[in-house]
Amino acid sequence: MTDHTPQDQPELPDSPEPAIVKNVSNWAIIGIFLIVLFWFVSYARAFMMPVSLALLLFFVFIPIRRFLERFGVGAAVSATFITLGILFTAGGIGLMASGPISQMMDDAPQISQRLEQRLTEIRGNFRQLEEAAEKLDEVASGGGSSDDSAADGTVSDTQVSSDASGQATVETTNTSDPTGAQPSTQQVNVQVNSSDGPSTMGQALALGPAAFGQLIFTLVLLFFMISSGDLLYLKIVQAFDSLADKRRAYVALREIEGSLSTYLGAITIINAALGIAIGIAMWIWDMPSPMLFGLAAFVLNFIPYLGAIAGVVLSAVVALFVYDDLFTPLLVAGTYLGLTSIEGQLITPYFVSRRLQLNTVVVFLTVAMWAWLWSVIGMIVAVPMLVVLRVLSAHVPGMEKFGNFLAGDIPAEPTDESEAAAARRQARRGRMSDDEIKRATQRAVGD
């Protein structure tokens, strides 16, 4: 009989419970961080919106500053030109749109009454279809009536009318049975009070000073960032210790700069062409203020998917006010939809680089999320922020799979290349030479 000492017993593997608990704890911490981050972004929207917009505009316009610097133009002068150019462009667009918008505000009561009449006509048409369907059901079921008032020979007809001042008239006519009683008519005047809450125009005017203040803050911050030259890049590079990390950070910054400039530049030109095309189409359809339709299409098309839907609905509603039939408004809305479809399916994919194409589902969810957080401004900056995240994921170790998830249908790049080849490829992506990277990183190390 052999004695077994405790040393002779095989060692059992460690229980996997500590690793599982550790993973659950890590994911819980990440979840709490995301909840706090979303709350902060939503709570500090008045501050974060202009800061985020200024950062995006900085990456877009910094190549222009470098181009002017080649001709001896200083950074402060370039920043002044760029800031004033943005201000004058926004003011020009607002001035062009102010006339048609003022005219629409003056005609608001007539427009509202006209739309109400058209909607009443549409509801009447549907009501006739419903009555015809009910009669067919009665015939199919063998006759009979479910109307209690018809059982005793009395028919009640109620009509409601209103005017722009809020005065509503309810007129009820009771027709008795044919035994000799006379029909009776009762008219009741009702005053509708709609002044309990602020009007839409009042809310828009109340938001005016806050929006103007955020615009000024954005332009001032953009001026200081551009006038500082490459100081922001230098400070970010200096925040890393190793030369490889400094190089990776600088390449990532330059690639973000090139990607945003390419994307927003191409999108702006495409949207301008789309606005001109839609303005001409609305003029052909004899729609009111075709120039305003073009400006609306230019602005709305910066919002993926939802902007095109809003433009189609807007054109259909205005066409209902202009035309007496229902078929022509459908043609007007179809024209808008057709032009935006050509732009979205043919023109934009052709002119925008393939490496900037993103996952469609991710883009839609991102736009919806930022619309929930920051409303219209969030929908505009959603895709540029997604482009920045896509570029960063290609340079941050461990985020390659996440970046591949964000990207569109792009072939996978080889992973067995040498470090030198990867550096050269990243330099080409960032649109800079190896000498520029070397000088930037050596300067950061020296300081």
Short mmCIF file of C-alpha atoms in Angstrom, two decimals:
data_model
loop_
_atom_site.label_atom_id
_atom_site.label_comp_id
_atom_site.label_asym_id
_atom_site.label_seq_id
_atom_site.Cartn_x
_atom_site.Cartn_y
_atom_site.Cartn_z
CA MET A 1 0.00 0.00 0.00
CA THR A 2 1.42 3.31 -1.12
CA ASP A 3 1.13 6.40 1.01
CA HIS A 4 0.22 9.61 -0.78
CA THR A 5 1.59 12.74 0.75
CA PRO A 6 0.01 16.14 0.04
CA GLN A 7 3.00 16.90 -2.20
CA ASP A 8 2.15 13.93 -4.46
CA GLN A 9 -1.40 15.15 -5.19
CA PRO A 10 -1.83 16.93 -8.57
CA GLU A 11 -2.36 20.67 -8.42
CA LEU A 12 -5.80 21.82 -9.44
CA PRO A 13 -6.07 24.69 -11.95
CA ASP A 14 -6.95 28.08 -10.64
CA SER A 15 -10.63 28.85 -10.54
CA PRO A 16 -11.76 31.11 -13.40
CA GLU A 17 -14.01 33.08 -11.05
CA PRO A 18 -11.47 35.84 -10.24
CA ALA A 19 -10.88 36.53 -13.95
CA ILE A 20 -14.62 36.63 -14.64
CA VAL A 21 -15.18 38.95 -11.70
CA LYS A 22 -12.36 41.18 -12.92
CA ASN A 23 -13.83 41.38 -16.43
CA VAL A 24 -17.29 42.18 -15.06
CA SER A 25 -15.79 44.90 -12.87
CA ASN A 26 -13.95 46.43 -15.82
CA TRP A 27 -17.07 46.50 -17.97
CA ALA A 28 -19.06 47.97 -15.09
CA ILE A 29 -16.51 50.77 -14.72
CA ILE A 30 -16.64 51.42 -18.48
CA GLY A 31 -20.45 51.53 -18.36
CA ILE A 32 -20.45 53.99 -15.46
CA PHE A 33 -17.91 56.15 -17.29
CA LEU A 34 -20.06 56.22 -20.44
CA ILE A 35 -23.16 57.16 -18.44
CA VAL A 36 -21.31 60.02 -16.73
CA LEU A 37 -19.81 61.11 -20.05
CA PHE A 38 -23.19 61.26 -21.80
CA TRP A 39 -24.66 63.17 -18.87
CA PHE A 40 -21.80 65.68 -18.94
CA VAL A 41 -22.03 66.17 -22.72
CA SER A 42 -25.76 66.80 -22.44
CA TYR A 43 -25.54 69.00 -19.34
CA ALA A 44 -22.65 71.14 -20.65
CA ARG A 45 -24.02 71.46 -24.16
CA ALA A 46 -23.94 75.27 -24.09
CA PHE A 47 -20.16 75.09 -23.62
CA MET A 48 -19.29 71.87 -25.45
CA MET A 49 -21.11 72.69 -28.69
CA PRO A 50 -19.04 75.79 -29.60
CA VAL A 51 -15.81 74.14 -28.42
CA SER A 52 -16.41 71.03 -30.52
CA LEU A 53 -17.41 73.10 -33.54
CA ALA A 54 -14.29 75.27 -33.18
CA LEU A 55 -12.05 72.19 -33.01
CA LEU A 56 -13.58 70.72 -36.15
CA LEU A 57 -13.25 74.03 -38.00
CA PHE A 58 -9.63 74.29 -36.81
CA PHE A 59 -8.72 70.98 -38.47
CA VAL A 60 -10.58 72.06 -41.62
CA PHE A 61 -8.94 75.49 -42.02
CA ILE A 62 -5.42 74.76 -40.77
CA PRO A 63 -4.32 73.65 -44.30
CA ILE A 64 -5.37 77.08 -45.58
CA ARG A 65 -3.17 78.72 -42.95
CA ARG A 66 -0.22 76.57 -44.04
CA PHE A 67 -0.88 77.46 -47.68
CA LEU A 68 -0.91 81.19 -46.92
CA GLU A 69 2.20 80.78 -44.78
CA ARG A 70 4.15 79.77 -47.90
CA PHE A 71 3.56 83.28 -49.26
CA GLY A 72 4.73 84.97 -46.09
CA VAL A 73 1.30 85.53 -44.53
CA GLY A 74 1.47 85.31 -40.75
CA ALA A 75 -0.70 83.03 -38.66
CA ALA A 76 -2.57 85.93 -37.03
CA VAL A 77 -3.38 87.48 -40.41
CA SER A 78 -4.55 84.12 -41.78
CA ALA A 79 -6.71 83.59 -38.71
CA THR A 80 -8.26 87.02 -39.21
CA PHE A 81 -9.05 86.33 -42.86
CA ILE A 82 -10.53 82.91 -42.09
CA THR A 83 -12.65 84.13 -39.17
CA LEU A 84 -13.99 87.14 -41.05
CA GLY A 85 -14.66 84.94 -44.07
CA ILE A 86 -16.79 82.58 -41.99
CA LEU A 87 -18.62 85.52 -40.39
CA PHE A 88 -19.34 87.25 -43.70
CA THR A 89 -20.45 83.98 -45.32
CA ALA A 90 -22.88 83.24 -42.49
CA GLY A 91 -24.13 86.83 -42.59
CA GLY A 92 -24.60 86.68 -46.36
CA ILE A 93 -26.60 83.48 -46.14
CA GLY A 94 -28.73 84.98 -43.38
CA LEU A 95 -29.28 88.16 -45.39
CA MET A 96 -30.32 86.18 -48.46
CA ALA A 97 -32.77 84.14 -46.42
CA SER A 98 -34.14 87.04 -44.36
CA GLY A 99 -36.36 88.43 -47.15
CA PRO A 100 -38.24 85.21 -47.98
CA ILE A 101 -38.49 84.29 -44.30
CA SER A 102 -39.95 87.72 -43.42
CA GLN A 103 -42.47 87.36 -46.23
CA MET A 104 -43.46 83.93 -44.94
CA MET A 105 -43.87 85.33 -41.42
CA ASP A 106 -46.15 88.08 -42.76
CA ASP A 107 -48.22 85.55 -44.68
CA ALA A 108 -48.30 83.06 -41.79
CA PRO A 109 -52.06 83.49 -41.00
CA GLN A 110 -53.06 83.01 -44.65
CA ILE A 111 -50.68 80.06 -45.01
CA SER A 112 -52.06 78.42 -41.87
CA GLN A 113 -55.65 78.90 -43.00
CA ARG A 114 -54.87 77.58 -46.48
CA LEU A 115 -53.11 74.50 -45.12
CA GLU A 116 -56.01 73.87 -42.77
CA GLN A 117 -58.41 73.97 -45.70
CA ARG A 118 -56.26 71.57 -47.71
CA LEU A 119 -55.96 69.16 -44.81
CA THR A 120 -59.73 69.34 -44.31
CA GLU A 121 -60.22 68.47 -47.97
CA ILE A 122 -57.83 65.54 -47.66
CA ARG A 123 -59.62 64.30 -44.54
CA GLY A 124 -62.93 64.67 -46.38
CA ASN A 125 -61.67 62.52 -49.24
CA PHE A 126 -60.57 59.84 -46.82
CA ARG A 127 -63.90 60.13 -45.02
CA GLN A 128 -65.75 59.48 -48.28
CA LEU A 129 -63.66 56.38 -48.80
CA GLU A 130 -64.47 55.21 -45.27
CA GLU A 131 -68.20 55.79 -45.81
CA ALA A 132 -68.09 53.86 -49.08
CA ALA A 133 -66.33 51.01 -47.32
CA GLU A 134 -68.94 51.04 -44.54
CA LYS A 135 -71.77 50.89 -47.09
CA LEU A 136 -70.12 47.95 -48.80
CA ASP A 137 -69.87 46.21 -45.43
CA GLU A 138 -73.56 46.88 -44.76
CA VAL A 139 -74.53 45.48 -48.16
CA ALA A 140 -72.34 42.45 -47.60
CA SER A 141 -73.88 41.86 -44.16
CA GLY A 142 -77.47 42.07 -45.45
CA GLY A 143 -78.38 45.67 -44.62
CA GLY A 144 -79.18 47.25 -41.34
CA SER A 145 -77.81 50.33 -39.60
CA SER A 146 -75.83 50.74 -36.46
CA ASP A 147 -76.61 54.41 -36.09
CA ASP A 148 -78.87 54.99 -33.09
CA SER A 149 -80.02 58.35 -34.35
CA ALA A 150 -81.19 56.83 -37.63
CA ALA A 151 -83.35 54.37 -35.73
CA ASP A 152 -85.72 57.08 -34.52
CA GLY A 153 -85.61 59.02 -37.80
CA THR A 154 -83.34 61.81 -36.58
CA VAL A 155 -80.17 62.85 -38.39
CA SER A 156 -77.67 65.19 -36.75
CA ASP A 157 -75.19 67.20 -38.82
CA THR A 158 -72.40 69.08 -37.02
CA GLN A 159 -70.06 71.54 -38.71
CA VAL A 160 -67.08 73.30 -37.12
CA SER A 161 -65.43 76.36 -38.65
CA SER A 162 -62.73 78.68 -37.37
CA ASP A 163 -60.87 81.80 -38.43
CA ALA A 164 -57.37 83.13 -37.90
CA SER A 165 -58.37 85.10 -34.77
CA GLY A 166 -59.18 81.94 -32.84
CA GLN A 167 -63.02 82.29 -33.08
CA ALA A 168 -64.62 78.89 -33.68
CA THR A 169 -68.27 78.28 -34.66
CA VAL A 170 -70.02 74.98 -33.97
CA GLU A 171 -73.28 74.57 -35.93
CA THR A 172 -75.52 71.56 -35.28
CA THR A 173 -78.58 70.78 -37.43
CA ASN A 174 -81.10 68.16 -36.27
CA THR A 175 -83.47 66.87 -38.96
CA SER A 176 -86.48 65.05 -37.53
CA ASP A 177 -88.45 62.25 -39.06
CA PRO A 178 -90.91 62.93 -41.88
CA THR A 179 -93.98 63.14 -39.52
CA GLY A 180 -94.05 66.93 -39.79
CA ALA A 181 -91.51 68.24 -37.27
CA GLN A 182 -89.27 71.05 -38.50
CA PRO A 183 -85.46 70.82 -38.44
CA SER A 184 -83.72 72.82 -35.74
CA THR A 185 -80.37 74.54 -35.98
CA GLN A 186 -78.21 75.47 -33.00
CA GLN A 187 -75.13 77.68 -33.39
CA VAL A 188 -72.53 78.05 -30.65
CA ASN A 189 -69.57 80.44 -30.78
CA VAL A 190 -66.42 79.29 -29.02
CA GLN A 191 -63.37 81.45 -28.40
CA VAL A 192 -60.20 79.35 -28.56
CA ASN A 193 -57.44 80.72 -26.35
CA SER A 194 -54.02 79.67 -27.64
CA SER A 195 -51.95 82.16 -25.69
CA ASP A 196 -51.26 79.93 -22.69
CA GLY A 197 -47.75 79.07 -23.88
CA PRO A 198 -45.15 80.86 -25.93
CA SER A 199 -45.56 80.76 -29.68
CA THR A 200 -43.08 79.11 -32.00
CA MET A 201 -41.89 82.50 -33.23
CA GLY A 202 -41.42 83.66 -29.65
CA GLN A 203 -39.36 80.60 -28.81
CA ALA A 204 -37.17 81.17 -31.88
CA LEU A 205 -36.58 84.81 -30.92
CA ALA A 206 -35.75 83.75 -27.35
CA LEU A 207 -33.06 81.38 -28.64
CA GLY A 208 -31.54 84.06 -30.86
CA PRO A 209 -29.23 85.76 -28.30
CA ALA A 210 -27.93 82.42 -26.99
CA ALA A 211 -27.19 81.14 -30.50
CA PHE A 212 -25.46 84.41 -31.42
CA GLY A 213 -23.33 84.22 -28.28
CA GLN A 214 -22.27 80.65 -29.08
CA LEU A 215 -21.39 81.70 -32.63
CA ILE A 216 -19.17 84.53 -31.39
CA PHE A 217 -17.51 82.20 -28.86
CA THR A 218 -16.83 79.65 -31.62
CA LEU A 219 -15.26 82.24 -33.92
CA VAL A 220 -13.10 83.76 -31.15
CA LEU A 221 -11.83 80.33 -30.08
CA LEU A 222 -11.17 79.41 -33.71
CA PHE A 223 -9.20 82.65 -34.19
CA PHE A 224 -6.92 81.92 -31.23
CA MET A 225 -6.38 78.31 -32.28
CA ILE A 226 -5.43 79.20 -35.86
CA SER A 227 -3.29 82.19 -34.87
CA SER A 228 -1.26 79.97 -32.52
CA GLY A 229 0.13 78.09 -35.51
CA ASP A 230 1.32 74.55 -34.78
CA LEU A 231 1.47 75.16 -31.03
CA LEU A 232 -1.50 72.87 -30.36
CA TYR A 233 0.11 70.05 -32.35
CA LEU A 234 3.41 70.57 -30.54
CA LYS A 235 1.85 70.42 -27.07
CA ILE A 236 -0.03 67.23 -27.90
CA VAL A 237 3.14 65.58 -29.22
CA GLN A 238 5.11 66.67 -26.14
CA ALA A 239 2.57 64.92 -23.91
CA PHE A 240 3.97 61.52 -24.99
CA ASP A 241 7.24 60.03 -23.73
CA SER A 242 8.67 57.74 -26.38
CA LEU A 243 9.68 58.83 -29.85
CA ALA A 244 7.39 56.20 -31.41
CA ASP A 245 4.37 57.55 -29.51
CA LYS A 246 5.25 61.12 -30.49
CA ARG A 247 5.51 60.08 -34.11
CA ARG A 248 2.20 58.20 -33.97
CA ALA A 249 0.43 61.19 -32.36
CA TYR A 250 1.72 63.65 -34.95
CA VAL A 251 0.76 61.37 -37.85
CA ALA A 252 -2.72 60.93 -36.35
CA LEU A 253 -3.19 64.70 -36.04
CA ARG A 254 -2.13 65.29 -39.62
CA GLU A 255 -4.39 62.50 -40.86
CA ILE A 256 -7.35 63.96 -38.96
CA GLU A 257 -6.55 67.29 -40.56
CA GLY A 258 -6.42 65.81 -44.06
CA SER A 259 -9.52 63.64 -43.60
CA LEU A 260 -11.72 66.42 -42.24
CA SER A 261 -10.53 68.89 -44.86
CA THR A 262 -11.22 66.40 -47.64
CA TYR A 263 -14.58 65.30 -46.27
CA LEU A 264 -16.07 68.68 -45.32
CA GLY A 265 -14.63 70.40 -48.38
CA ALA A 266 -16.14 67.84 -50.75
CA ILE A 267 -19.45 67.76 -48.87
CA THR A 268 -19.71 71.56 -48.89
CA ILE A 269 -19.17 71.76 -52.65
CA ILE A 270 -21.62 68.91 -53.29
CA ASN A 271 -24.26 70.48 -51.03
CA ALA A 272 -23.86 73.83 -52.79
CA ALA A 273 -24.42 72.16 -56.16
CA LEU A 274 -27.43 70.30 -54.76
CA GLY A 275 -28.88 73.55 -53.40
CA ILE A 276 -28.53 75.20 -56.81
CA ALA A 277 -30.17 72.22 -58.52
CA ILE A 278 -33.09 72.13 -56.08
CA GLY A 279 -33.54 75.90 -56.33
CA ILE A 280 -33.77 75.64 -60.12
CA ALA A 281 -36.19 72.70 -59.84
CA MET A 282 -38.45 74.61 -57.44
CA TRP A 283 -38.36 77.59 -59.81
CA ILE A 284 -39.45 75.34 -62.68
CA TRP A 285 -42.32 74.07 -60.54
CA ASP A 286 -43.27 77.72 -59.86
CA MET A 287 -42.83 77.26 -56.11
CA PRO A 288 -42.59 80.37 -53.89
CA SER A 289 -39.08 81.51 -52.85
CA PRO A 290 -37.04 78.93 -54.79
CA MET A 291 -33.83 80.52 -53.48
CA LEU A 292 -34.95 79.72 -49.93
CA PHE A 293 -35.50 76.10 -50.96
CA GLY A 294 -31.95 76.01 -52.31
CA LEU A 295 -30.49 77.43 -49.09
CA ALA A 296 -32.55 74.99 -47.02
CA ALA A 297 -31.31 72.08 -49.13
CA PHE A 298 -27.70 73.27 -48.74
CA VAL A 299 -27.98 73.38 -44.94
CA LEU A 300 -30.17 70.30 -44.45
CA ASN A 301 -27.93 68.09 -46.56
CA PHE A 302 -25.18 68.38 -43.94
CA ILE A 303 -27.44 66.15 -41.83
CA PRO A 304 -27.28 62.60 -43.26
CA TYR A 305 -30.61 60.94 -44.10
CA LEU A 306 -32.76 63.08 -41.79
CA GLY A 307 -31.94 66.28 -43.68
CA ALA A 308 -33.17 64.84 -46.97
CA ILE A 309 -36.37 63.60 -45.32
CA ALA A 310 -37.01 67.03 -43.81
CA GLY A 311 -36.50 68.68 -47.21
CA VAL A 312 -38.94 66.31 -48.92
CA VAL A 313 -41.60 66.94 -46.26
CA LEU A 314 -41.06 70.71 -46.45
CA SER A 315 -41.43 70.78 -50.24
CA ALA A 316 -44.58 68.64 -50.06
CA VAL A 317 -46.21 70.87 -47.43
CA VAL A 318 -45.49 74.07 -49.36
CA ALA A 319 -46.71 72.46 -52.58
CA LEU A 320 -50.00 71.61 -50.86
CA PHE A 321 -50.43 75.32 -50.20
CA VAL A 322 -49.58 76.32 -53.78
CA TYR A 323 -51.43 73.72 -55.88
CA ASP A 324 -55.10 72.79 -55.75
CA ASP A 325 -54.69 69.12 -56.63
CA LEU A 326 -52.89 66.38 -54.73
CA PHE A 327 -50.87 64.88 -57.57
CA THR A 328 -48.62 67.89 -58.25
CA PRO A 329 -47.34 68.14 -54.63
CA LEU A 330 -46.32 64.50 -54.90
CA LEU A 331 -44.36 65.33 -58.06
CA VAL A 332 -42.65 68.26 -56.32
CA ALA A 333 -41.66 66.10 -53.36
CA GLY A 334 -40.55 63.37 -55.76
CA THR A 335 -38.30 65.86 -57.57
CA TYR A 336 -36.62 66.80 -54.30
CA LEU A 337 -36.26 63.15 -53.35
CA GLY A 338 -34.84 62.24 -56.75
CA LEU A 339 -32.17 64.95 -56.66
CA THR A 340 -31.07 64.05 -53.13
CA SER A 341 -31.01 60.36 -54.07
CA ILE A 342 -28.74 61.05 -57.05
CA GLU A 343 -26.45 63.06 -54.78
CA GLY A 344 -26.37 60.47 -52.03
CA GLN A 345 -26.05 57.35 -54.16
CA LEU A 346 -23.88 58.52 -57.07
CA ILE A 347 -22.15 61.87 -56.61
CA THR A 348 -21.00 61.72 -52.98
CA PRO A 349 -19.59 58.16 -53.14
CA TYR A 350 -17.69 59.08 -56.32
CA PHE A 351 -16.04 62.26 -55.06
CA VAL A 352 -15.50 61.31 -51.40
CA SER A 353 -12.50 59.07 -50.83
CA ARG A 354 -13.22 55.43 -50.06
CA ARG A 355 -11.22 55.57 -46.85
CA LEU A 356 -13.66 58.20 -45.56
CA GLN A 357 -16.73 56.06 -46.14
CA LEU A 358 -18.37 54.87 -42.95
CA ASN A 359 -20.73 52.14 -41.84
CA THR A 360 -24.24 53.27 -42.77
CA VAL A 361 -25.87 51.85 -39.64
CA VAL A 362 -23.26 53.47 -37.42
CA VAL A 363 -23.74 56.82 -39.17
CA PHE A 364 -27.51 56.72 -38.70
CA LEU A 365 -27.27 55.77 -35.02
CA THR A 366 -24.59 58.41 -34.43
CA VAL A 367 -26.71 61.14 -36.01
CA ALA A 368 -29.71 60.07 -33.92
CA MET A 369 -27.65 60.03 -30.72
CA TRP A 370 -26.14 63.49 -31.27
CA ALA A 371 -29.55 64.84 -32.26
CA TRP A 372 -30.82 63.63 -28.89
CA LEU A 373 -27.87 65.26 -27.10
CA TRP A 374 -27.34 68.52 -29.03
CA SER A 375 -30.36 68.86 -31.34
CA VAL A 376 -29.59 70.31 -34.80
CA ILE A 377 -25.94 71.19 -34.07
CA GLY A 378 -25.40 67.62 -32.92
CA MET A 379 -26.72 66.24 -36.20
CA ILE A 380 -24.34 68.50 -38.15
CA VAL A 381 -21.19 67.59 -36.20
CA ALA A 382 -22.04 63.89 -35.80
CA VAL A 383 -20.37 62.62 -38.98
CA PRO A 384 -17.19 64.77 -38.65
CA MET A 385 -16.76 63.46 -35.11
CA LEU A 386 -17.21 59.94 -36.43
CA VAL A 387 -14.49 60.60 -39.02
CA VAL A 388 -12.14 61.75 -36.23
CA LEU A 389 -12.91 58.63 -34.20
CA ARG A 390 -12.32 56.47 -37.27
CA VAL A 391 -8.87 58.01 -37.82
CA LEU A 392 -7.88 57.76 -34.16
CA SER A 393 -8.86 54.09 -34.02
CA ALA A 394 -6.32 53.39 -36.77
CA HIS A 395 -3.47 54.82 -34.66
CA VAL A 396 -4.37 53.84 -31.09
CA PRO A 397 -3.17 50.31 -30.26
CA GLY A 398 -6.04 47.98 -29.47
CA MET A 399 -8.69 49.96 -31.38
CA GLU A 400 -8.04 48.51 -34.84
CA LYS A 401 -11.10 46.23 -34.74
CA PHE A 402 -13.29 49.09 -33.56
CA GLY A 403 -12.04 51.21 -36.45
CA ASN A 404 -12.78 48.39 -38.87
CA PHE A 405 -16.32 48.26 -37.48
CA LEU A 406 -16.79 51.99 -38.11
CA ALA A 407 -15.44 51.81 -41.65
CA GLY A 408 -17.45 51.04 -44.74
CA ASP A 409 -16.71 48.32 -47.27
CA ILE A 410 -12.92 48.73 -47.35
CA PRO A 411 -10.52 45.86 -48.04
CA ALA A 412 -8.40 44.85 -45.09
CA GLU A 413 -4.86 46.17 -45.22
CA PRO A 414 -1.93 43.78 -44.81
CA THR A 415 -0.71 43.37 -41.25
CA ASP A 416 2.67 41.75 -41.94
CA GLU A 417 4.38 44.92 -43.13
CA SER A 418 7.44 46.23 -41.41
CA GLU A 419 7.40 49.15 -39.02
CA ALA A 420 9.21 51.36 -41.51
CA ALA A 421 6.69 50.57 -44.25
CA ALA A 422 3.82 51.28 -41.84
CA ALA A 423 5.37 54.63 -40.94
CA ARG A 424 5.72 55.56 -44.60
CA ARG A 425 2.13 54.55 -45.32
CA GLN A 426 0.90 56.61 -42.37
CA ALA A 427 2.96 59.56 -43.58
CA ARG A 428 1.32 59.36 -46.99
CA ARG A 429 -2.09 59.22 -45.33
CA GLY A 430 -1.25 62.30 -43.28
CA ARG A 431 -0.05 64.07 -46.43
CA MET A 432 3.39 64.89 -45.06
CA SER A 433 6.91 63.76 -45.68
CA ASP A 434 9.20 61.78 -43.41
CA ASP A 435 11.33 64.89 -42.94
CA GLU A 436 8.36 66.77 -41.54
CA ILE A 437 7.63 63.99 -39.06
CA LYS A 438 11.28 63.81 -38.07
CA ARG A 439 11.56 67.55 -37.48
CA ALA A 440 8.32 67.63 -35.47
CA THR A 441 9.25 64.72 -33.23
CA GLN A 442 12.83 65.89 -32.73
CA ARG A 443 11.57 69.32 -31.77
CA ALA A 444 9.18 67.78 -29.25
CA VAL A 445 11.94 65.61 -27.78
CA GLY A 446 14.35 68.53 -27.65
CA ASP A 447 11.89 70.67 -25.75
#
